[in-house]
Amino acid sequence: MSKPLRKVVFPVAGLGTRFLPATKVVAKEMLPVLDRPLIQYAVDEAVEAGADTLVFVTNRYKHAIADYFDKAYELEAKLQEKGKDELLKLVQGTLPKHVRAIFVTQPEALGLGHAVLCAKPVVGDEPFGVILPDDLIWHTAKGALRQMAELGQAEEAGVIAVEEVPADETDKYGVVDATPVDERSARIRHMVEKPKPAEAPSNLAVVGRYVLPGRIFELLEATTPGAGGEIQLTDAIEALLKEQGKVLAYRFEGTRFDCGNKAGLVRATMHMAMQDPKLAPVVREFAGKL
Ligand code: UTP
């Protein structure tokens, strides 16, 4: 894994049932936290990590994501005509000029592992990142994926983001059994998918950031589908661990908001509002009234 990370995969083909009915027509990744959709936060993090090729694994209903990163001719012409330069810059800035976006389709929602596998023809045999946009990770210094990419390159190993979660929530996550290396990283011994609290090897849960070698695609191809015909990314990472002996769990610096559920989206929105000098007093005043 000595090459720098250039490609990032965004698996965004899930059904987003926790946000129905909105997700009947609005992709979950297009839900906004203030004025930016979740996918924009994810893309910014990938670009900051050094990526110049972004691979979106979508389904046939999610045209909005492609439209969002496309040029908006009419709107841009209107803004230019009216001299609204600030807004024009915002509209044109969704994707930096040196970055290309590639869209591939996951024909059926057969799991996260299957979604990642759909990116194989674009990624090929090189290290790449995976970002699940519903995990919004707020940071003040380096973005989470950049921290992980640097570690992966230095250690020539796959890196999986983990976070300590309350002991009674392990059954919502993949959980790692790992030997600490330093304050933030640990060598994974084993991963368990959604263990009951009593059976969990730790409270270190896998969250939506991965740095993986191209080899993972072959391991995904060899993974037997589990419940519901789903191909689990965790199973392929276990296979990678057996084969390469070293995959790191990394406790990133930053605050994660799980925007895949309503409570997380509310928290993220309030947190981001508190970072904005104009909105912070509004939140304080309103929270006081509540
Ligand atoms: P989730 O478990 O959050 O599922 O997927 P979901 O469908 O997005 O949302 P809910 O649970 O129905 O509300 C985790 C990530 O994996 C992607 C999702 O888009 C999300 O980014 N995914 C999941 C796929 O791309 N394809 C799949 O087949 C499954």
PDB file of N, CA and C in Angstrom, residues 54-134:
ATOM      1  N   LEU A  54     -13.398  10.065  -8.157  1.00  0.00           N
ATOM      2  CA  LEU A  54     -14.446   9.691  -7.202  1.00  0.00           C
ATOM      3  C   LEU A  54     -15.416   8.741  -7.895  1.00  0.00           C
ATOM      4  N   VAL A  55     -15.642   7.616  -7.269  1.00  0.00           N
ATOM      5  CA  VAL A  55     -16.507   6.604  -7.879  1.00  0.00           C
ATOM      6  C   VAL A  55     -17.784   6.486  -7.049  1.00  0.00           C
ATOM      7  N   PHE A  56     -18.890   6.850  -7.652  1.00  0.00           N
ATOM      8  CA  PHE A  56     -20.177   6.774  -6.954  1.00  0.00           C
ATOM      9  C   PHE A  56     -20.896   5.503  -7.388  1.00  0.00           C
ATOM     10  N   VAL A  57     -21.198   4.647  -6.438  1.00  0.00           N
ATOM     11  CA  VAL A  57     -21.944   3.429  -6.762  1.00  0.00           C
ATOM     12  C   VAL A  57     -23.402   3.725  -6.427  1.00  0.00           C
ATOM     13  N   THR A  58     -24.190   3.925  -7.466  1.00  0.00           N
ATOM     14  CA  THR A  58     -25.570   4.377  -7.258  1.00  0.00           C
ATOM     15  C   THR A  58     -26.569   3.320  -7.744  1.00  0.00           C
ATOM     16  N   ASN A  59     -27.839   3.631  -7.603  1.00  0.00           N
ATOM     17  CA  ASN A  59     -28.850   2.768  -8.221  1.00  0.00           C
ATOM     18  C   ASN A  59     -29.645   3.599  -9.225  1.00  0.00           C
ATOM     19  N   ARG A  60     -30.529   2.986  -9.915  1.00  0.00           N
ATOM     20  CA  ARG A  60     -31.171   3.694 -11.037  1.00  0.00           C
ATOM     21  C   ARG A  60     -32.086   4.836 -10.596  1.00  0.00           C
ATOM     22  N   TYR A  61     -32.358   4.938  -9.300  1.00  0.00           N
ATOM     23  CA  TYR A  61     -33.238   6.021  -8.850  1.00  0.00           C
ATOM     24  C   TYR A  61     -32.468   7.263  -8.423  1.00  0.00           C
ATOM     25  N   LYS A  62     -31.158   7.149  -8.346  1.00  0.00           N
ATOM     26  CA  LYS A  62     -30.409   8.239  -7.721  1.00  0.00           C
ATOM     27  C   LYS A  62     -29.735   9.188  -8.702  1.00  0.00           C
ATOM     28  N   HIS A  63     -30.502   9.691  -9.652  1.00  0.00           N
ATOM     29  CA  HIS A  63     -29.933  10.619 -10.632  1.00  0.00           C
ATOM     30  C   HIS A  63     -29.501  11.927  -9.983  1.00  0.00           C
ATOM     31  N   ALA A  64     -30.130  12.247  -8.858  1.00  0.00           N
ATOM     32  CA  ALA A  64     -29.877  13.555  -8.242  1.00  0.00           C
ATOM     33  C   ALA A  64     -28.403  13.739  -7.895  1.00  0.00           C
ATOM     34  N   ILE A  65     -27.728  12.656  -7.524  1.00  0.00           N
ATOM     35  CA  ILE A  65     -26.317  12.795  -7.123  1.00  0.00           C
ATOM     36  C   ILE A  65     -25.482  13.197  -8.337  1.00  0.00           C
ATOM     37  N   ALA A  66     -25.717  12.555  -9.479  1.00  0.00           N
ATOM     38  CA  ALA A  66     -24.992  12.915 -10.706  1.00  0.00           C
ATOM     39  C   ALA A  66     -25.349  14.342 -11.118  1.00  0.00           C
ATOM     40  N   ASP A  67     -26.627  14.687 -11.037  1.00  0.00           N
ATOM     41  CA  ASP A  67     -27.056  16.042 -11.410  1.00  0.00           C
ATOM     42  C   ASP A  67     -26.371  17.084 -10.531  1.00  0.00           C
ATOM     43  N   TYR A  68     -26.256  16.769  -9.267  1.00  0.00           N
ATOM     44  CA  TYR A  68     -25.679  17.725  -8.311  1.00  0.00           C
ATOM     45  C   TYR A  68     -24.231  18.077  -8.670  1.00  0.00           C
ATOM     46  N   PHE A  69     -23.471  17.094  -9.154  1.00  0.00           N
ATOM     47  CA  PHE A  69     -22.066  17.372  -9.474  1.00  0.00           C
ATOM     48  C   PHE A  69     -21.875  17.809 -10.926  1.00  0.00           C
ATOM     49  N   ASP A  70     -22.950  17.810 -11.694  1.00  0.00           N
ATOM     50  CA  ASP A  70     -22.888  18.210 -13.100  1.00  0.00           C
ATOM     51  C   ASP A  70     -22.922  19.737 -13.209  1.00  0.00           C
ATOM     52  N   LYS A  71     -22.582  20.244 -14.402  1.00  0.00           N
ATOM     53  CA  LYS A  71     -22.662  21.684 -14.618  1.00  0.00           C
ATOM     54  C   LYS A  71     -24.133  22.089 -14.739  1.00  0.00           C
ATOM     55  N   ALA A  72     -24.517  23.182 -14.069  1.00  0.00           N
ATOM     56  CA  ALA A  72     -25.908  23.641 -14.122  1.00  0.00           C
ATOM     57  C   ALA A  72     -25.955  24.865 -15.046  1.00  0.00           C
ATOM     58  N   TYR A  73     -25.967  24.625 -16.372  1.00  0.00           N
ATOM     59  CA  TYR A  73     -25.801  25.705 -17.360  1.00  0.00           C
ATOM     60  C   TYR A  73     -26.722  26.899 -17.141  1.00  0.00           C
ATOM     61  N   GLU A  74     -28.023  26.606 -17.084  1.00  0.00           N
ATOM     62  CA  GLU A  74     -29.000  27.705 -16.993  1.00  0.00           C
ATOM     63  C   GLU A  74     -28.807  28.530 -15.734  1.00  0.00           C
ATOM     64  N   LEU A  75     -28.678  27.811 -14.619  1.00  0.00           N
ATOM     65  CA  LEU A  75     -28.514  28.481 -13.325  1.00  0.00           C
ATOM     66  C   LEU A  75     -27.230  29.320 -13.324  1.00  0.00           C
ATOM     67  N   GLU A  76     -26.148  28.750 -13.831  1.00  0.00           N
ATOM     68  CA  GLU A  76     -24.871  29.467 -13.835  1.00  0.00           C
ATOM     69  C   GLU A  76     -24.946  30.714 -14.713  1.00  0.00           C
ATOM     70  N   ALA A  77     -25.620  30.571 -15.869  1.00  0.00           N
ATOM     71  CA  ALA A  77     -25.752  31.718 -16.782  1.00  0.00           C
ATOM     72  C   ALA A  77     -26.545  32.838 -16.098  1.00  0.00           C
ATOM     73  N   LYS A  78     -27.621  32.454 -15.416  1.00  0.00           N
ATOM     74  CA  LYS A  78     -28.466  33.445 -14.722  1.00  0.00           C
ATOM     75  C   LYS A  78     -27.683  34.166 -13.623  1.00  0.00           C
ATOM     76  N   LEU A  79     -26.940  33.391 -12.835  1.00  0.00           N
ATOM     77  CA  LEU A  79     -26.182  33.989 -11.730  1.00  0.00           C
ATOM     78  C   LEU A  79     -25.112  34.933 -12.260  1.00  0.00           C
ATOM     79  N   GLN A  80     -24.502  34.530 -13.391  1.00  0.00           N
ATOM     80  CA  GLN A  80     -23.458  35.358 -14.006  1.00  0.00           C
ATOM     81  C   GLN A  80     -24.045  36.677 -14.504  1.00  0.00           C
ATOM     82  N   GLU A  81     -25.187  36.534 -15.200  1.00  0.00           N
ATOM     83  CA  GLU A  81     -25.885  37.689 -15.760  1.00  0.00           C
ATOM     84  C   GLU A  81     -26.233  38.707 -14.662  1.00  0.00           C
ATOM     85  N   LYS A  82     -26.617  38.186 -13.490  1.00  0.00           N
ATOM     86  CA  LYS A  82     -27.031  39.065 -12.397  1.00  0.00           C
ATOM     87  C   LYS A  82     -25.859  39.494 -11.521  1.00  0.00           C
ATOM     88  N   GLY A  83     -24.658  39.050 -11.879  1.00  0.00           N
ATOM     89  CA  GLY A  83     -23.460  39.426 -11.123  1.00  0.00           C
ATOM     90  C   GLY A  83     -23.415  38.810  -9.730  1.00  0.00           C
ATOM     91  N   LYS A  84     -24.080  37.671  -9.553  1.00  0.00           N
ATOM     92  CA  LYS A  84     -24.066  37.022  -8.224  1.00  0.00           C
ATOM     93  C   LYS A  84     -22.852  36.083  -8.146  1.00  0.00           C
ATOM     94  N   ASP A  85     -21.682  36.706  -8.032  1.00  0.00           N
ATOM     95  CA  ASP A  85     -20.440  35.936  -8.125  1.00  0.00           C
ATOM     96  C   ASP A  85     -20.240  34.935  -6.984  1.00  0.00           C
ATOM     97  N   GLU A  86     -20.638  35.335  -5.784  1.00  0.00           N
ATOM     98  CA  GLU A  86     -20.461  34.441  -4.634  1.00  0.00           C
ATOM     99  C   GLU A  86     -21.261  33.152  -4.824  1.00  0.00           C
ATOM    100  N   LEU A  87     -22.523  33.339  -5.245  1.00  0.00           N
ATOM    101  CA  LEU A  87     -23.389  32.170  -5.453  1.00  0.00           C
ATOM    102  C   LEU A  87     -22.872  31.316  -6.612  1.00  0.00           C
ATOM    103  N   LEU A  88     -22.369  31.979  -7.651  1.00  0.00           N
ATOM    104  CA  LEU A  88     -21.837  31.259  -8.812  1.00  0.00           C
ATOM    105  C   LEU A  88     -20.662  30.387  -8.369  1.00  0.00           C
ATOM    106  N   LYS A  89     -19.818  30.948  -7.520  1.00  0.00           N
ATOM    107  CA  LYS A  89     -18.657  30.195  -7.017  1.00  0.00           C
ATOM    108  C   LYS A  89     -19.121  28.969  -6.224  1.00  0.00           C
ATOM    109  N   LEU A  90     -20.168  29.152  -5.443  1.00  0.00           N
ATOM    110  CA  LEU A  90     -20.712  28.030  -4.651  1.00  0.00           C
ATOM    111  C   LEU A  90     -21.214  26.915  -5.565  1.00  0.00           C
ATOM    112  N   VAL A  91     -21.989  27.328  -6.579  1.00  0.00           N
ATOM    113  CA  VAL A  91     -22.598  26.352  -7.500  1.00  0.00           C
ATOM    114  C   VAL A  91     -21.516  25.611  -8.292  1.00  0.00           C
ATOM    115  N   GLN A  92     -20.483  26.340  -8.687  1.00  0.00           N
ATOM    116  CA  GLN A  92     -19.430  25.706  -9.500  1.00  0.00           C
ATOM    117  C   GLN A  92     -18.423  24.932  -8.648  1.00  0.00           C
ATOM    118  N   GLY A  93     -18.484  25.144  -7.337  1.00  0.00           N
ATOM    119  CA  GLY A  93     -17.449  24.569  -6.469  1.00  0.00           C
ATOM    120  C   GLY A  93     -17.789  23.210  -5.895  1.00  0.00           C
ATOM    121  N   THR A  94     -18.868  22.570  -6.356  1.00  0.00           N
ATOM    122  CA  THR A  94     -19.232  21.284  -5.748  1.00  0.00           C
ATOM    123  C   THR A  94     -18.158  20.225  -6.008  1.00  0.00           C
ATOM    124  N   LEU A  95     -17.495  20.347  -7.170  1.00  0.00           N
ATOM    125  CA  LEU A  95     -16.436  19.397  -7.513  1.00  0.00           C
ATOM    126  C   LEU A  95     -15.256  20.193  -8.080  1.00  0.00           C
ATOM    127  N   PRO A  96     -14.071  20.119  -7.457  1.00  0.00           N
ATOM    128  CA  PRO A  96     -12.935  20.874  -7.996  1.00  0.00           C
ATOM    129  C   PRO A  96     -12.604  20.424  -9.432  1.00  0.00           C
ATOM    130  N   LYS A  97     -12.014  21.316 -10.209  1.00  0.00           N
ATOM    131  CA  LYS A  97     -11.779  21.053 -11.645  1.00  0.00           C
ATOM    132  C   LYS A  97     -10.870  19.849 -11.908  1.00  0.00           C
ATOM    133  N   HIS A  98      -9.924  19.595 -10.992  1.00  0.00           N
ATOM    134  CA  HIS A  98      -8.978  18.496 -11.249  1.00  0.00           C
ATOM    135  C   HIS A  98      -9.549  17.127 -10.841  1.00  0.00           C
ATOM    136  N   VAL A  99     -10.782  17.126 -10.343  1.00  0.00           N
ATOM    137  CA  VAL A  99     -11.364  15.875  -9.839  1.00  0.00           C
ATOM    138  C   VAL A  99     -12.427  15.369 -10.804  1.00  0.00           C
ATOM    139  N   ARG A 100     -12.391  14.058 -11.111  1.00  0.00           N
ATOM    140  CA  ARG A 100     -13.452  13.540 -11.992  1.00  0.00           C
ATOM    141  C   ARG A 100     -14.370  12.610 -11.204  1.00  0.00           C
ATOM    142  N   ALA A 101     -15.632  12.650 -11.600  1.00  0.00           N
ATOM    143  CA  ALA A 101     -16.638  11.819 -10.936  1.00  0.00           C
ATOM    144  C   ALA A 101     -17.077  10.733 -11.909  1.00  0.00           C
ATOM    145  N   ILE A 102     -17.071   9.496 -11.438  1.00  0.00           N
ATOM    146  CA  ILE A 102     -17.486   8.376 -12.281  1.00  0.00           C
ATOM    147  C   ILE A 102     -18.647   7.669 -11.581  1.00  0.00           C
ATOM    148  N   PHE A 103     -19.670   7.358 -12.359  1.00  0.00           N
ATOM    149  CA  PHE A 103     -20.860   6.736 -11.771  1.00  0.00           C
ATOM    150  C   PHE A 103     -20.998   5.305 -12.258  1.00  0.00           C
ATOM    151  N   VAL A 104     -21.120   4.387 -11.334  1.00  0.00           N
ATOM    152  CA  VAL A 104     -21.398   3.008 -11.717  1.00  0.00           C
ATOM    153  C   VAL A 104     -22.686   2.584 -11.007  1.00  0.00           C
ATOM    154  N   THR A 105     -23.361   1.626 -11.584  1.00  0.00           N
ATOM    155  CA  THR A 105     -24.649   1.219 -11.014  1.00  0.00           C
ATOM    156  C   THR A 105     -24.515  -0.098 -10.272  1.00  0.00           C
ATOM    157  N   GLN A 106     -25.143  -0.178  -9.124  1.00  0.00           N
ATOM    158  CA  GLN A 106     -25.306  -1.466  -8.451  1.00  0.00           C
ATOM    159  C   GLN A 106     -26.723  -1.927  -8.823  1.00  0.00           C
ATOM    160  N   PRO A 107     -26.841  -2.947  -9.656  1.00  0.00           N
ATOM    161  CA  PRO A 107     -28.161  -3.303 -10.183  1.00  0.00           C
ATOM    162  C   PRO A 107     -29.152  -3.701  -9.099  1.00  0.00           C
ATOM    163  N   GLU A 108     -28.664  -4.329  -8.028  1.00  0.00           N
ATOM    164  CA  GLU A 108     -29.544  -4.766  -6.938  1.00  0.00           C
ATOM    165  C   GLU A 108     -28.844  -4.449  -5.634  1.00  0.00           C
ATOM    166  N   ALA A 109     -29.592  -4.050  -4.604  1.00  0.00           N
ATOM    167  CA  ALA A 109     -28.966  -3.725  -3.317  1.00  0.00           C
ATOM    168  C   ALA A 109     -28.552  -5.013  -2.599  1.00  0.00           C
ATOM    169  N   LEU A 110     -27.379  -5.538  -2.985  1.00  0.00           N
ATOM    170  CA  LEU A 110     -26.927  -6.815  -2.421  1.00  0.00           C
ATOM    171  C   LEU A 110     -25.871  -6.632  -1.341  1.00  0.00           C
ATOM    172  N   GLY A 111     -25.904  -5.487  -0.683  1.00  0.00           N
ATOM    173  CA  GLY A 111     -25.011  -5.279   0.445  1.00  0.00           C
ATOM    174  C   GLY A 111     -23.846  -4.349   0.137  1.00  0.00           C
ATOM    175  N   LEU A 112     -23.222  -3.873   1.230  1.00  0.00           N
ATOM    176  CA  LEU A 112     -22.109  -2.923   1.108  1.00  0.00           C
ATOM    177  C   LEU A 112     -20.924  -3.545   0.348  1.00  0.00           C
ATOM    178  N   GLY A 113     -20.625  -4.807   0.657  1.00  0.00           N
ATOM    179  CA  GLY A 113     -19.501  -5.477  -0.012  1.00  0.00           C
ATOM    180  C   GLY A 113     -19.739  -5.534  -1.514  1.00  0.00           C
ATOM    181  N   HIS A 114     -20.954  -5.868  -1.892  1.00  0.00           N
ATOM    182  CA  HIS A 114     -21.308  -5.954  -3.315  1.00  0.00           C
ATOM    183  C   HIS A 114     -21.219  -4.580  -3.975  1.00  0.00           C
ATOM    184  N   ALA A 115     -21.650  -3.540  -3.241  1.00  0.00           N
ATOM    185  CA  ALA A 115     -21.575  -2.171  -3.788  1.00  0.00           C
ATOM    186  C   ALA A 115     -20.117  -1.784  -4.059  1.00  0.00           C
ATOM    187  N   VAL A 116     -19.236  -2.098  -3.118  1.00  0.00           N
ATOM    188  CA  VAL A 116     -17.810  -1.779  -3.300  1.00  0.00           C
ATOM    189  C   VAL A 116     -17.261  -2.555  -4.499  1.00  0.00           C
ATOM    190  N   LEU A 117     -17.663  -3.809  -4.620  1.00  0.00           N
ATOM    191  CA  LEU A 117     -17.194  -4.646  -5.733  1.00  0.00           C
ATOM    192  C   LEU A 117     -17.578  -4.053  -7.093  1.00  0.00           C
ATOM    193  N   CYS A 118     -18.720  -3.364  -7.150  1.00  0.00           N
ATOM    194  CA  CYS A 118     -19.158  -2.740  -8.409  1.00  0.00           C
ATOM    195  C   CYS A 118     -18.146  -1.692  -8.898  1.00  0.00           C
ATOM    196  N   ALA A 119     -17.290  -1.203  -8.001  1.00  0.00           N
ATOM    197  CA  ALA A 119     -16.312  -0.169  -8.388  1.00  0.00           C
ATOM    198  C   ALA A 119     -15.024  -0.780  -8.950  1.00  0.00           C
ATOM    199  N   LYS A 120     -14.931  -2.094  -8.955  1.00  0.00           N
ATOM    200  CA  LYS A 120     -13.683  -2.759  -9.378  1.00  0.00           C
ATOM    201  C   LYS A 120     -13.164  -2.309 -10.745  1.00  0.00           C
ATOM    202  N   PRO A 121     -14.022  -2.248 -11.786  1.00  0.00           N
ATOM    203  CA  PRO A 121     -13.494  -1.870 -13.103  1.00  0.00           C
ATOM    204  C   PRO A 121     -12.875  -0.476 -13.120  1.00  0.00           C
ATOM    205  N   VAL A 122     -13.293   0.404 -12.230  1.00  0.00           N
ATOM    206  CA  VAL A 122     -12.742   1.764 -12.215  1.00  0.00           C
ATOM    207  C   VAL A 122     -11.500   1.841 -11.330  1.00  0.00           C
ATOM    208  N   VAL A 123     -11.512   1.146 -10.231  1.00  0.00           N
ATOM    209  CA  VAL A 123     -10.403   1.278  -9.268  1.00  0.00           C
ATOM    210  C   VAL A 123      -9.202   0.431  -9.686  1.00  0.00           C
ATOM    211  N   GLY A 124      -9.456  -0.797 -10.143  1.00  0.00           N
ATOM    212  CA  GLY A 124      -8.337  -1.665 -10.540  1.00  0.00           C
ATOM    213  C   GLY A 124      -7.515  -2.092  -9.342  1.00  0.00           C
ATOM    214  N   ASP A 125      -6.205  -2.259  -9.576  1.00  0.00           N
ATOM    215  CA  ASP A 125      -5.368  -2.837  -8.532  1.00  0.00           C
ATOM    216  C   ASP A 125      -4.543  -1.763  -7.823  1.00  0.00           C
ATOM    217  N   GLU A 126      -5.210  -0.889  -7.100  1.00  0.00           N
ATOM    218  CA  GLU A 126      -4.466   0.117  -6.330  1.00  0.00           C
ATOM    219  C   GLU A 126      -5.225   0.416  -5.047  1.00  0.00           C
ATOM    220  N   PRO A 127      -4.521   0.959  -4.045  1.00  0.00           N
ATOM    221  CA  PRO A 127      -5.222   1.268  -2.804  1.00  0.00           C
ATOM    222  C   PRO A 127      -6.288   2.329  -3.039  1.00  0.00           C
ATOM    223  N   PHE A 128      -7.391   2.230  -2.347  1.00  0.00           N
ATOM    224  CA  PHE A 128      -8.473   3.191  -2.528  1.00  0.00           C
ATOM    225  C   PHE A 128      -9.188   3.421  -1.204  1.00  0.00           C
ATOM    226  N   GLY A 129      -9.938   4.497  -1.155  1.00  0.00           N
ATOM    227  CA  GLY A 129     -10.700   4.804   0.049  1.00  0.00           C
ATOM    228  C   GLY A 129     -12.165   4.470  -0.163  1.00  0.00           C
ATOM    229  N   VAL A 130     -12.872   4.242   0.925  1.00  0.00           N
ATOM    230  CA  VAL A 130     -14.336   4.089   0.877  1.00  0.00           C
ATOM    231  C   VAL A 130     -14.910   5.055   1.915  1.00  0.00           C
ATOM    232  N   ILE A 131     -15.871   5.846   1.479  1.00  0.00           N
ATOM    233  CA  ILE A 131     -16.567   6.743   2.415  1.00  0.00           C
ATOM    234  C   ILE A 131     -18.055   6.454   2.369  1.00  0.00           C
ATOM    235  N   LEU A 132     -18.649   6.191   3.517  1.00  0.00           N
ATOM    236  CA  LEU A 132     -20.110   6.114   3.596  1.00  0.00           C
ATOM    237  C   LEU A 132     -20.597   7.502   4.011  1.00  0.00           C
ATOM    238  N   PRO A 133     -21.243   8.208   3.075  1.00  0.00           N
ATOM    239  CA  PRO A 133     -21.553   9.621   3.335  1.00  0.00           C
ATOM    240  C   PRO A 133     -22.476   9.862   4.510  1.00  0.00           C
ATOM    241  N   ASP A 134     -23.230   8.833   4.945  1.00  0.00           N
ATOM    242  CA  ASP A 134     -24.116   9.129   6.078  1.00  0.00           C
ATOM    243  C   ASP A 134     -23.344   9.230   7.399  1.00  0.00           C
TER     244      ASP A 134
END
